[in-house]
């Protein structure tokens, strides 16, 4: 397999898909009070119960694609980049998550999906930073981008891996990825 010169890491929930309908359902079921990112957010039946129900693959169909996700992914693929979905969704939902991404048209040949092995194992931000560091070690790697709507994750990665460019939305990263495509055309 050829070295990965350009790596695009994409979060899923809130980055390539909008999980608001699942959030609303969780609110209606009394599993969460408050909006995502709100400091006063609470979980009346516990965080574990909330996250187990929120990440149930049978509910993924409620999500909608973030409009800029597909053009970003397509540009990266056309640029010859390696695209990896990097999510804190539990690894037990790997198959359901991959299936959902395929049904949405967000999966391309050669993509990879990395799910967090265990919710309790390590902090989400630390997990993402470790995966990016490990997969970016190749000397041939020229550029690494992380797109993640969770500011805690992007800041954590930036603090520890200065070579990674982070964006909070697909729309923000699109120009950067299109530059990869233009550079690839120049190299041909």
Short mmCIF file of N, CA and C in Angstrom, two decimals:
data_model
loop_
_atom_site.label_atom_id
_atom_site.label_comp_id
_atom_site.label_asym_id
_atom_site.label_seq_id
_atom_site.Cartn_x
_atom_site.Cartn_y
_atom_site.Cartn_z
N UNK A 1 0.84 -1.18 0.00
CA UNK A 1 0.00 0.00 0.00
C UNK A 1 0.89 1.25 0.00
N UNK A 2 0.54 2.24 -0.76
CA UNK A 2 1.35 3.44 -0.87
C UNK A 2 1.20 4.30 0.38
N UNK A 3 2.20 5.11 0.69
CA UNK A 3 2.14 5.96 1.87
C UNK A 3 1.02 6.99 1.76
N UNK A 4 0.53 7.41 2.88
CA UNK A 4 -0.55 8.38 2.94
C UNK A 4 0.05 9.78 3.00
N UNK A 5 0.06 10.48 1.87
CA UNK A 5 0.64 11.81 1.84
C UNK A 5 -0.27 12.84 2.49
N UNK A 6 -1.57 12.67 2.26
CA UNK A 6 -2.54 13.62 2.80
C UNK A 6 -3.63 12.83 3.52
N UNK A 7 -3.88 13.24 4.76
CA UNK A 7 -4.86 12.55 5.57
C UNK A 7 -5.97 13.52 5.98
N UNK A 8 -7.20 13.11 5.76
CA UNK A 8 -8.36 13.88 6.19
C UNK A 8 -9.12 13.04 7.21
N UNK A 9 -9.15 13.52 8.46
CA UNK A 9 -9.89 12.87 9.53
C UNK A 9 -11.21 13.63 9.71
N UNK A 10 -12.31 12.90 9.68
CA UNK A 10 -13.64 13.51 9.82
C UNK A 10 -14.38 12.92 11.01
N UNK A 11 -14.84 13.79 11.89
CA UNK A 11 -15.77 13.38 12.93
C UNK A 11 -17.10 13.09 12.22
N UNK A 12 -18.02 12.44 12.90
CA UNK A 12 -19.32 12.14 12.27
C UNK A 12 -20.42 13.03 12.83
N UNK A 13 -20.81 12.82 14.07
CA UNK A 13 -21.96 13.53 14.64
C UNK A 13 -21.69 15.03 14.77
N UNK A 14 -22.50 15.82 14.08
CA UNK A 14 -22.35 17.27 14.11
C UNK A 14 -21.35 17.80 13.10
N UNK A 15 -20.62 16.91 12.44
CA UNK A 15 -19.62 17.32 11.47
C UNK A 15 -20.03 16.91 10.05
N UNK A 16 -20.32 15.63 9.85
CA UNK A 16 -20.80 15.20 8.53
C UNK A 16 -22.29 14.87 8.53
N UNK A 17 -22.84 14.59 9.71
CA UNK A 17 -24.29 14.40 9.83
C UNK A 17 -24.81 15.25 10.98
N UNK A 18 -26.05 15.70 10.83
CA UNK A 18 -26.71 16.49 11.86
C UNK A 18 -27.60 15.55 12.66
N UNK A 19 -27.22 15.32 13.91
CA UNK A 19 -27.96 14.42 14.78
C UNK A 19 -29.03 15.11 15.60
N UNK A 20 -29.42 16.32 15.21
CA UNK A 20 -30.44 17.06 15.97
C UNK A 20 -31.72 16.24 16.18
N UNK A 21 -32.24 15.54 15.16
CA UNK A 21 -33.45 14.75 15.41
C UNK A 21 -33.26 13.70 16.52
N UNK A 22 -32.07 13.09 16.61
CA UNK A 22 -31.81 12.15 17.70
C UNK A 22 -31.75 12.87 19.03
N UNK A 23 -31.15 14.07 19.03
CA UNK A 23 -31.10 14.88 20.25
C UNK A 23 -32.51 15.20 20.75
N UNK A 24 -33.37 15.63 19.82
CA UNK A 24 -34.75 15.98 20.18
C UNK A 24 -35.46 14.76 20.76
N UNK A 25 -35.27 13.61 20.14
CA UNK A 25 -35.87 12.38 20.64
C UNK A 25 -35.39 12.06 22.05
N UNK A 26 -34.10 12.27 22.31
CA UNK A 26 -33.55 12.02 23.64
C UNK A 26 -34.15 12.99 24.67
N UNK A 27 -34.34 14.24 24.26
CA UNK A 27 -35.00 15.23 25.14
C UNK A 27 -36.42 14.78 25.45
N UNK A 28 -37.15 14.36 24.41
CA UNK A 28 -38.54 13.92 24.59
C UNK A 28 -38.62 12.71 25.52
N UNK A 29 -37.63 11.88 25.49
CA UNK A 29 -37.61 10.68 26.34
C UNK A 29 -37.04 10.97 27.73
N UNK A 30 -36.70 12.23 27.98
CA UNK A 30 -36.20 12.62 29.30
C UNK A 30 -34.79 12.17 29.61
N UNK A 31 -34.00 11.93 28.58
CA UNK A 31 -32.63 11.46 28.78
C UNK A 31 -31.61 12.58 28.82
N UNK A 32 -31.99 13.77 28.36
CA UNK A 32 -31.07 14.90 28.36
C UNK A 32 -31.88 16.18 28.51
N UNK A 33 -31.28 17.13 29.23
CA UNK A 33 -31.87 18.46 29.38
C UNK A 33 -30.79 19.46 29.01
N UNK A 34 -31.06 20.29 28.00
CA UNK A 34 -30.07 21.27 27.55
C UNK A 34 -29.49 20.88 26.20
N UNK A 35 -28.99 21.88 25.52
CA UNK A 35 -28.45 21.69 24.17
C UNK A 35 -27.01 21.20 24.22
N UNK A 36 -26.59 20.56 23.13
CA UNK A 36 -25.22 20.09 22.98
C UNK A 36 -24.27 21.28 23.17
N UNK A 37 -23.24 21.11 23.96
CA UNK A 37 -22.27 22.16 24.21
C UNK A 37 -22.63 23.09 25.36
N UNK A 38 -23.84 22.98 25.88
CA UNK A 38 -24.29 23.82 26.99
C UNK A 38 -23.65 23.34 28.29
N UNK A 39 -23.03 24.24 29.02
CA UNK A 39 -22.38 23.88 30.28
C UNK A 39 -23.35 23.35 31.33
N UNK A 40 -24.61 23.74 31.21
CA UNK A 40 -25.61 23.30 32.19
C UNK A 40 -26.38 22.05 31.74
N UNK A 41 -25.93 21.43 30.69
CA UNK A 41 -26.59 20.23 30.17
C UNK A 41 -26.56 19.13 31.24
N UNK A 42 -27.69 18.41 31.38
CA UNK A 42 -27.75 17.35 32.38
C UNK A 42 -28.38 16.09 31.78
N UNK A 43 -28.13 15.00 32.45
CA UNK A 43 -28.58 13.69 31.99
C UNK A 43 -29.35 13.03 33.13
N UNK A 44 -30.68 13.25 33.20
CA UNK A 44 -31.49 12.77 34.33
C UNK A 44 -31.35 11.28 34.64
N UNK A 45 -31.10 10.47 33.62
CA UNK A 45 -30.94 9.02 33.87
C UNK A 45 -29.49 8.58 33.70
N UNK A 46 -28.57 9.56 33.71
CA UNK A 46 -27.14 9.27 33.59
C UNK A 46 -26.64 9.40 32.16
N UNK A 47 -25.38 9.81 32.07
CA UNK A 47 -24.76 10.00 30.76
C UNK A 47 -24.69 8.70 29.97
N UNK A 48 -24.34 7.59 30.63
CA UNK A 48 -24.22 6.31 29.93
C UNK A 48 -25.53 5.91 29.27
N UNK A 49 -26.65 6.09 29.98
CA UNK A 49 -27.95 5.76 29.40
C UNK A 49 -28.23 6.64 28.19
N UNK A 50 -27.96 7.95 28.33
CA UNK A 50 -28.15 8.87 27.21
C UNK A 50 -27.34 8.44 25.99
N UNK A 51 -26.03 8.23 26.18
CA UNK A 51 -25.16 7.97 25.04
C UNK A 51 -25.47 6.62 24.40
N UNK A 52 -25.85 5.63 25.21
CA UNK A 52 -26.24 4.33 24.65
C UNK A 52 -27.45 4.47 23.74
N UNK A 53 -28.41 5.23 24.17
CA UNK A 53 -29.63 5.40 23.38
C UNK A 53 -29.39 6.32 22.18
N UNK A 54 -28.62 7.39 22.39
CA UNK A 54 -28.33 8.34 21.31
C UNK A 54 -27.57 7.65 20.17
N UNK A 55 -26.64 6.78 20.52
CA UNK A 55 -25.80 6.11 19.52
C UNK A 55 -26.36 4.76 19.08
N UNK A 56 -27.63 4.54 19.26
CA UNK A 56 -28.26 3.32 18.79
C UNK A 56 -28.37 3.39 17.27
N UNK A 57 -27.72 2.45 16.55
CA UNK A 57 -27.74 2.50 15.08
C UNK A 57 -29.14 2.51 14.47
N UNK A 58 -30.14 2.00 15.18
CA UNK A 58 -31.50 2.00 14.62
C UNK A 58 -32.07 3.42 14.53
N UNK A 59 -31.39 4.40 15.14
CA UNK A 59 -31.84 5.79 15.08
C UNK A 59 -31.03 6.64 14.10
N UNK A 60 -29.94 6.11 13.56
CA UNK A 60 -29.08 6.90 12.67
C UNK A 60 -29.85 7.43 11.46
N UNK A 61 -30.87 6.73 11.02
CA UNK A 61 -31.63 7.16 9.85
C UNK A 61 -32.33 8.50 10.08
N UNK A 62 -32.46 8.92 11.34
CA UNK A 62 -33.09 10.20 11.65
C UNK A 62 -32.19 11.39 11.29
N UNK A 63 -30.90 11.16 11.24
CA UNK A 63 -29.94 12.22 10.94
C UNK A 63 -30.08 12.71 9.51
N UNK A 64 -29.57 13.90 9.27
CA UNK A 64 -29.48 14.43 7.91
C UNK A 64 -28.01 14.74 7.61
N UNK A 65 -27.65 14.66 6.35
CA UNK A 65 -26.27 14.98 5.97
C UNK A 65 -26.03 16.48 6.11
N UNK A 66 -24.86 16.85 6.57
CA UNK A 66 -24.42 18.23 6.52
C UNK A 66 -24.12 18.49 5.03
N UNK A 67 -24.73 19.52 4.43
CA UNK A 67 -24.61 19.70 2.97
C UNK A 67 -23.18 19.76 2.43
N UNK A 68 -22.25 20.33 3.18
CA UNK A 68 -20.88 20.48 2.69
C UNK A 68 -20.03 19.22 2.85
N UNK A 69 -20.56 18.21 3.54
CA UNK A 69 -19.77 17.00 3.79
C UNK A 69 -19.43 16.25 2.50
N UNK A 70 -20.42 16.03 1.66
CA UNK A 70 -20.20 15.26 0.43
C UNK A 70 -19.20 15.94 -0.50
N UNK A 71 -19.32 17.25 -0.76
CA UNK A 71 -18.31 17.89 -1.62
C UNK A 71 -16.90 17.85 -1.02
N UNK A 72 -16.79 17.95 0.30
CA UNK A 72 -15.48 17.87 0.95
C UNK A 72 -14.88 16.48 0.75
N UNK A 73 -15.67 15.46 1.00
CA UNK A 73 -15.20 14.08 0.83
C UNK A 73 -14.81 13.83 -0.62
N UNK A 74 -15.63 14.27 -1.55
CA UNK A 74 -15.34 14.06 -2.97
C UNK A 74 -14.05 14.76 -3.38
N UNK A 75 -13.86 15.98 -2.91
CA UNK A 75 -12.62 16.72 -3.23
C UNK A 75 -11.40 15.99 -2.69
N UNK A 76 -11.51 15.46 -1.47
CA UNK A 76 -10.38 14.74 -0.87
C UNK A 76 -10.06 13.47 -1.66
N UNK A 77 -11.09 12.74 -2.04
CA UNK A 77 -10.89 11.52 -2.83
C UNK A 77 -10.25 11.86 -4.17
N UNK A 78 -10.75 12.90 -4.83
CA UNK A 78 -10.18 13.31 -6.13
C UNK A 78 -8.74 13.79 -5.99
N UNK A 79 -8.38 14.27 -4.81
CA UNK A 79 -7.01 14.72 -4.56
C UNK A 79 -6.09 13.56 -4.19
N UNK A 80 -6.66 12.35 -4.09
CA UNK A 80 -5.85 11.18 -3.74
C UNK A 80 -5.57 11.07 -2.25
N UNK A 81 -6.30 11.79 -1.44
CA UNK A 81 -6.10 11.76 0.01
C UNK A 81 -6.69 10.49 0.62
N UNK A 82 -6.22 10.16 1.79
CA UNK A 82 -6.81 9.09 2.57
C UNK A 82 -7.83 9.73 3.50
N UNK A 83 -9.07 9.27 3.43
CA UNK A 83 -10.14 9.83 4.25
C UNK A 83 -10.50 8.82 5.33
N UNK A 84 -10.48 9.30 6.58
CA UNK A 84 -10.78 8.44 7.71
C UNK A 84 -11.86 9.10 8.57
N UNK A 85 -12.92 8.37 8.83
CA UNK A 85 -13.90 8.83 9.81
C UNK A 85 -13.35 8.45 11.17
N UNK A 86 -13.27 9.43 12.06
CA UNK A 86 -12.72 9.23 13.41
C UNK A 86 -13.79 9.67 14.40
N UNK A 87 -14.44 8.71 15.03
CA UNK A 87 -15.59 9.02 15.86
C UNK A 87 -15.47 8.44 17.27
N UNK A 88 -16.10 9.11 18.20
CA UNK A 88 -16.16 8.60 19.57
C UNK A 88 -17.31 7.61 19.74
N UNK A 89 -18.04 7.34 18.66
CA UNK A 89 -19.06 6.28 18.75
C UNK A 89 -18.36 4.99 19.14
N UNK A 90 -19.01 4.25 20.01
CA UNK A 90 -18.44 3.00 20.51
C UNK A 90 -18.18 2.02 19.36
N UNK A 91 -17.08 1.30 19.44
CA UNK A 91 -16.70 0.35 18.40
C UNK A 91 -17.76 -0.73 18.17
N UNK A 92 -18.59 -0.98 19.16
CA UNK A 92 -19.63 -2.00 18.96
C UNK A 92 -20.64 -1.57 17.90
N UNK A 93 -20.64 -0.26 17.55
CA UNK A 93 -21.53 0.26 16.52
C UNK A 93 -20.82 0.49 15.19
N UNK A 94 -19.62 -0.10 15.04
CA UNK A 94 -18.83 0.10 13.83
C UNK A 94 -19.61 -0.29 12.57
N UNK A 95 -20.17 -1.48 12.55
CA UNK A 95 -20.88 -1.95 11.35
C UNK A 95 -22.10 -1.09 11.05
N UNK A 96 -22.87 -0.73 12.08
CA UNK A 96 -24.04 0.12 11.89
C UNK A 96 -23.66 1.50 11.40
N UNK A 97 -22.55 2.02 11.91
CA UNK A 97 -22.08 3.34 11.49
C UNK A 97 -21.61 3.31 10.04
N UNK A 98 -20.81 2.31 9.68
CA UNK A 98 -20.33 2.21 8.30
C UNK A 98 -21.50 2.04 7.34
N UNK A 99 -22.44 1.20 7.70
CA UNK A 99 -23.63 0.98 6.87
C UNK A 99 -24.40 2.29 6.66
N UNK A 100 -24.55 3.05 7.73
CA UNK A 100 -25.27 4.32 7.64
C UNK A 100 -24.53 5.30 6.72
N UNK A 101 -23.21 5.38 6.85
CA UNK A 101 -22.43 6.29 6.00
C UNK A 101 -22.55 5.89 4.52
N UNK A 102 -22.58 4.60 4.26
CA UNK A 102 -22.74 4.11 2.88
C UNK A 102 -24.12 4.48 2.34
N UNK A 103 -25.16 4.26 3.16
CA UNK A 103 -26.52 4.58 2.72
C UNK A 103 -26.68 6.08 2.45
N UNK A 104 -25.94 6.90 3.15
CA UNK A 104 -26.01 8.35 2.97
C UNK A 104 -25.21 8.85 1.78
N UNK A 105 -24.41 7.97 1.18
CA UNK A 105 -23.57 8.39 0.06
C UNK A 105 -22.30 9.10 0.50
N UNK A 106 -21.91 8.92 1.77
CA UNK A 106 -20.71 9.59 2.28
C UNK A 106 -19.50 8.66 2.31
N UNK A 107 -19.66 7.43 1.90
CA UNK A 107 -18.58 6.44 1.93
C UNK A 107 -18.02 6.26 0.52
N UNK A 108 -16.71 6.22 0.41
CA UNK A 108 -16.04 5.98 -0.86
C UNK A 108 -15.10 4.79 -0.69
N UNK A 109 -14.79 4.16 -1.79
CA UNK A 109 -13.84 3.05 -1.79
C UNK A 109 -12.54 3.49 -1.12
N UNK A 110 -12.01 2.65 -0.26
CA UNK A 110 -10.72 2.93 0.39
C UNK A 110 -10.81 3.75 1.67
N UNK A 111 -12.01 4.19 2.03
CA UNK A 111 -12.15 4.95 3.27
C UNK A 111 -12.00 4.02 4.46
N UNK A 112 -11.78 4.63 5.61
CA UNK A 112 -11.67 3.86 6.85
C UNK A 112 -12.55 4.51 7.91
N UNK A 113 -13.00 3.67 8.84
CA UNK A 113 -13.80 4.13 9.97
C UNK A 113 -13.11 3.67 11.24
N UNK A 114 -12.83 4.63 12.12
CA UNK A 114 -12.21 4.31 13.39
C UNK A 114 -13.17 4.75 14.49
N UNK A 115 -13.67 3.77 15.23
CA UNK A 115 -14.56 4.05 16.35
C UNK A 115 -13.78 3.88 17.66
N UNK A 116 -14.21 4.58 18.67
CA UNK A 116 -13.57 4.50 19.98
C UNK A 116 -13.81 3.11 20.57
N UNK A 117 -12.75 2.42 21.01
CA UNK A 117 -12.91 1.05 21.48
C UNK A 117 -13.81 0.90 22.71
N UNK A 118 -13.75 1.82 23.62
CA UNK A 118 -14.58 1.74 24.82
C UNK A 118 -14.79 3.13 25.36
N UNK A 119 -16.01 3.44 25.68
CA UNK A 119 -16.34 4.77 26.20
C UNK A 119 -15.51 5.09 27.44
N UNK A 120 -15.31 4.11 28.30
CA UNK A 120 -14.60 4.35 29.56
C UNK A 120 -13.09 4.34 29.41
N UNK A 121 -12.60 3.83 28.31
CA UNK A 121 -11.17 3.60 28.15
C UNK A 121 -10.33 4.87 28.21
N UNK A 122 -10.73 5.89 27.49
CA UNK A 122 -9.93 7.11 27.41
C UNK A 122 -10.85 8.26 26.99
N UNK A 123 -10.47 9.45 27.34
CA UNK A 123 -11.20 10.66 26.96
C UNK A 123 -11.31 10.74 25.43
N UNK A 124 -12.44 11.26 24.92
CA UNK A 124 -12.67 11.37 23.47
C UNK A 124 -11.57 12.15 22.77
N UNK A 125 -11.20 13.28 23.35
CA UNK A 125 -10.17 14.12 22.72
C UNK A 125 -8.83 13.40 22.68
N UNK A 126 -8.49 12.73 23.77
CA UNK A 126 -7.24 12.00 23.84
C UNK A 126 -7.24 10.83 22.84
N UNK A 127 -8.36 10.15 22.72
CA UNK A 127 -8.49 9.06 21.75
C UNK A 127 -8.22 9.58 20.34
N UNK A 128 -8.85 10.68 19.98
CA UNK A 128 -8.68 11.21 18.62
C UNK A 128 -7.24 11.66 18.39
N UNK A 129 -6.66 12.31 19.36
CA UNK A 129 -5.27 12.76 19.24
C UNK A 129 -4.33 11.58 19.05
N UNK A 130 -4.53 10.52 19.84
CA UNK A 130 -3.67 9.33 19.74
C UNK A 130 -3.79 8.67 18.37
N UNK A 131 -5.00 8.56 17.86
CA UNK A 131 -5.21 7.92 16.56
C UNK A 131 -4.56 8.74 15.45
N UNK A 132 -4.74 10.06 15.49
CA UNK A 132 -4.13 10.92 14.47
C UNK A 132 -2.61 10.84 14.54
N UNK A 133 -2.06 10.89 15.75
CA UNK A 133 -0.60 10.81 15.91
C UNK A 133 -0.07 9.49 15.35
N UNK A 134 -0.72 8.41 15.69
CA UNK A 134 -0.27 7.09 15.25
C UNK A 134 -0.35 6.94 13.72
N UNK A 135 -1.45 7.40 13.13
CA UNK A 135 -1.65 7.22 11.69
C UNK A 135 -0.91 8.25 10.84
N UNK A 136 -0.35 9.27 11.48
CA UNK A 136 0.37 10.32 10.75
C UNK A 136 1.88 10.17 10.84
N UNK A 137 2.36 9.09 11.39
CA UNK A 137 3.79 8.92 11.64
C UNK A 137 4.63 8.71 10.39
N UNK A 138 4.03 8.32 9.31
CA UNK A 138 4.75 8.04 8.08
C UNK A 138 5.53 9.27 7.62
N UNK A 139 6.77 9.07 7.25
CA UNK A 139 7.60 10.19 6.80
C UNK A 139 7.09 10.82 5.52
N UNK A 140 6.30 10.09 4.76
CA UNK A 140 5.77 10.60 3.50
C UNK A 140 4.56 11.52 3.71
N UNK A 141 4.00 11.55 4.91
CA UNK A 141 2.81 12.35 5.18
C UNK A 141 3.17 13.83 5.06
N UNK A 142 2.43 14.53 4.21
CA UNK A 142 2.68 15.95 3.96
C UNK A 142 1.71 16.87 4.68
N UNK A 143 0.44 16.44 4.79
CA UNK A 143 -0.57 17.33 5.34
C UNK A 143 -1.65 16.50 6.03
N UNK A 144 -2.05 16.96 7.21
CA UNK A 144 -3.06 16.26 7.99
C UNK A 144 -4.12 17.28 8.41
N UNK A 145 -5.38 16.93 8.17
CA UNK A 145 -6.50 17.81 8.52
C UNK A 145 -7.49 17.03 9.37
N UNK A 146 -7.97 17.68 10.42
CA UNK A 146 -9.06 17.15 11.25
C UNK A 146 -10.23 18.11 11.15
N UNK A 147 -11.42 17.56 10.83
CA UNK A 147 -12.65 18.35 10.85
C UNK A 147 -13.52 17.75 11.94
N UNK A 148 -13.79 18.55 12.97
CA UNK A 148 -14.55 18.09 14.13
C UNK A 148 -15.28 19.28 14.73
N UNK A 149 -16.59 19.16 14.91
CA UNK A 149 -17.37 20.28 15.43
C UNK A 149 -17.17 20.51 16.93
N UNK A 150 -16.49 19.59 17.60
CA UNK A 150 -16.27 19.73 19.05
C UNK A 150 -14.96 20.49 19.29
N UNK A 151 -15.10 21.71 19.77
CA UNK A 151 -13.93 22.57 19.97
C UNK A 151 -12.92 21.95 20.93
N UNK A 152 -13.39 21.24 21.95
CA UNK A 152 -12.47 20.58 22.88
C UNK A 152 -11.55 19.61 22.13
N UNK A 153 -12.12 18.87 21.19
CA UNK A 153 -11.32 17.92 20.40
C UNK A 153 -10.29 18.64 19.52
N UNK A 154 -10.72 19.65 18.80
CA UNK A 154 -9.79 20.34 17.90
C UNK A 154 -8.69 21.05 18.67
N UNK A 155 -9.04 21.68 19.79
CA UNK A 155 -8.02 22.36 20.60
C UNK A 155 -7.02 21.38 21.19
N UNK A 156 -7.51 20.25 21.67
CA UNK A 156 -6.65 19.22 22.25
C UNK A 156 -5.65 18.72 21.21
N UNK A 157 -6.15 18.43 20.01
CA UNK A 157 -5.29 17.94 18.93
C UNK A 157 -4.28 19.02 18.54
N UNK A 158 -4.72 20.26 18.38
CA UNK A 158 -3.81 21.36 17.99
C UNK A 158 -2.71 21.58 19.02
N UNK A 159 -3.05 21.48 20.30
CA UNK A 159 -2.06 21.68 21.36
C UNK A 159 -0.95 20.63 21.31
N UNK A 160 -1.29 19.42 20.94
CA UNK A 160 -0.34 18.31 21.00
C UNK A 160 0.27 17.94 19.65
N UNK A 161 -0.44 18.26 18.57
CA UNK A 161 0.03 17.90 17.23
C UNK A 161 -0.01 19.14 16.35
N UNK A 162 1.01 19.95 16.44
CA UNK A 162 1.01 21.23 15.74
C UNK A 162 0.98 21.09 14.22
N UNK A 163 1.32 19.91 13.69
CA UNK A 163 1.30 19.69 12.25
C UNK A 163 -0.10 19.45 11.70
N UNK A 164 -1.09 19.30 12.57
CA UNK A 164 -2.46 19.05 12.15
C UNK A 164 -3.21 20.37 12.02
N UNK A 165 -3.87 20.58 10.90
CA UNK A 165 -4.74 21.73 10.71
C UNK A 165 -6.14 21.29 11.09
N UNK A 166 -6.80 22.07 11.94
CA UNK A 166 -8.14 21.69 12.39
C UNK A 166 -9.18 22.70 11.91
N UNK A 167 -10.36 22.16 11.65
CA UNK A 167 -11.52 22.96 11.26
C UNK A 167 -12.72 22.45 12.04
N UNK A 168 -13.67 23.35 12.31
CA UNK A 168 -14.86 22.95 13.06
C UNK A 168 -16.03 22.57 12.16
N UNK A 169 -15.89 22.79 10.85
CA UNK A 169 -16.99 22.48 9.93
C UNK A 169 -16.42 22.10 8.56
N UNK A 170 -17.16 21.26 7.85
CA UNK A 170 -16.75 20.85 6.51
C UNK A 170 -16.60 22.06 5.59
N UNK A 171 -17.51 23.02 5.74
CA UNK A 171 -17.45 24.22 4.88
C UNK A 171 -16.15 24.99 5.10
N UNK A 172 -15.64 25.00 6.32
CA UNK A 172 -14.39 25.70 6.62
C UNK A 172 -13.18 25.00 6.02
N UNK A 173 -13.24 23.68 5.91
CA UNK A 173 -12.11 22.89 5.43
C UNK A 173 -12.07 22.75 3.91
N UNK A 174 -13.17 23.05 3.25
CA UNK A 174 -13.28 22.76 1.82
C UNK A 174 -12.17 23.42 0.99
N UNK A 175 -11.88 24.67 1.24
CA UNK A 175 -10.85 25.37 0.46
C UNK A 175 -9.49 24.68 0.62
N UNK A 176 -9.16 24.30 1.85
CA UNK A 176 -7.90 23.61 2.12
C UNK A 176 -7.82 22.31 1.30
N UNK A 177 -8.89 21.54 1.30
CA UNK A 177 -8.90 20.26 0.59
C UNK A 177 -8.89 20.47 -0.92
N UNK A 178 -9.54 21.52 -1.39
CA UNK A 178 -9.51 21.82 -2.83
C UNK A 178 -8.10 22.19 -3.28
N UNK A 179 -7.30 22.76 -2.38
CA UNK A 179 -5.90 23.05 -2.70
C UNK A 179 -5.14 21.75 -2.94
N UNK A 180 -5.47 20.70 -2.18
CA UNK A 180 -4.85 19.39 -2.41
C UNK A 180 -5.14 18.93 -3.84
N UNK A 181 -6.39 19.11 -4.23
CA UNK A 181 -6.82 18.69 -5.57
C UNK A 181 -6.05 19.46 -6.64
N UNK A 182 -5.92 20.78 -6.45
CA UNK A 182 -5.19 21.62 -7.42
C UNK A 182 -3.72 21.22 -7.47
N UNK A 183 -3.13 20.93 -6.32
CA UNK A 183 -1.73 20.53 -6.25
C UNK A 183 -1.52 19.20 -6.95
N UNK A 184 -2.47 18.29 -6.78
CA UNK A 184 -2.37 16.99 -7.44
C UNK A 184 -2.40 17.16 -8.95
N UNK A 185 -3.24 18.05 -9.44
CA UNK A 185 -3.33 18.32 -10.88
C UNK A 185 -2.02 18.89 -11.39
N UNK A 186 -1.38 19.77 -10.58
CA UNK A 186 -0.10 20.35 -10.97
C UNK A 186 1.01 19.31 -11.02
N UNK A 187 0.91 18.29 -10.14
CA UNK A 187 1.96 17.26 -10.06
C UNK A 187 1.85 16.27 -11.21
N UNK A 188 0.69 16.19 -11.85
CA UNK A 188 0.48 15.20 -12.93
C UNK A 188 1.14 15.62 -14.22
#
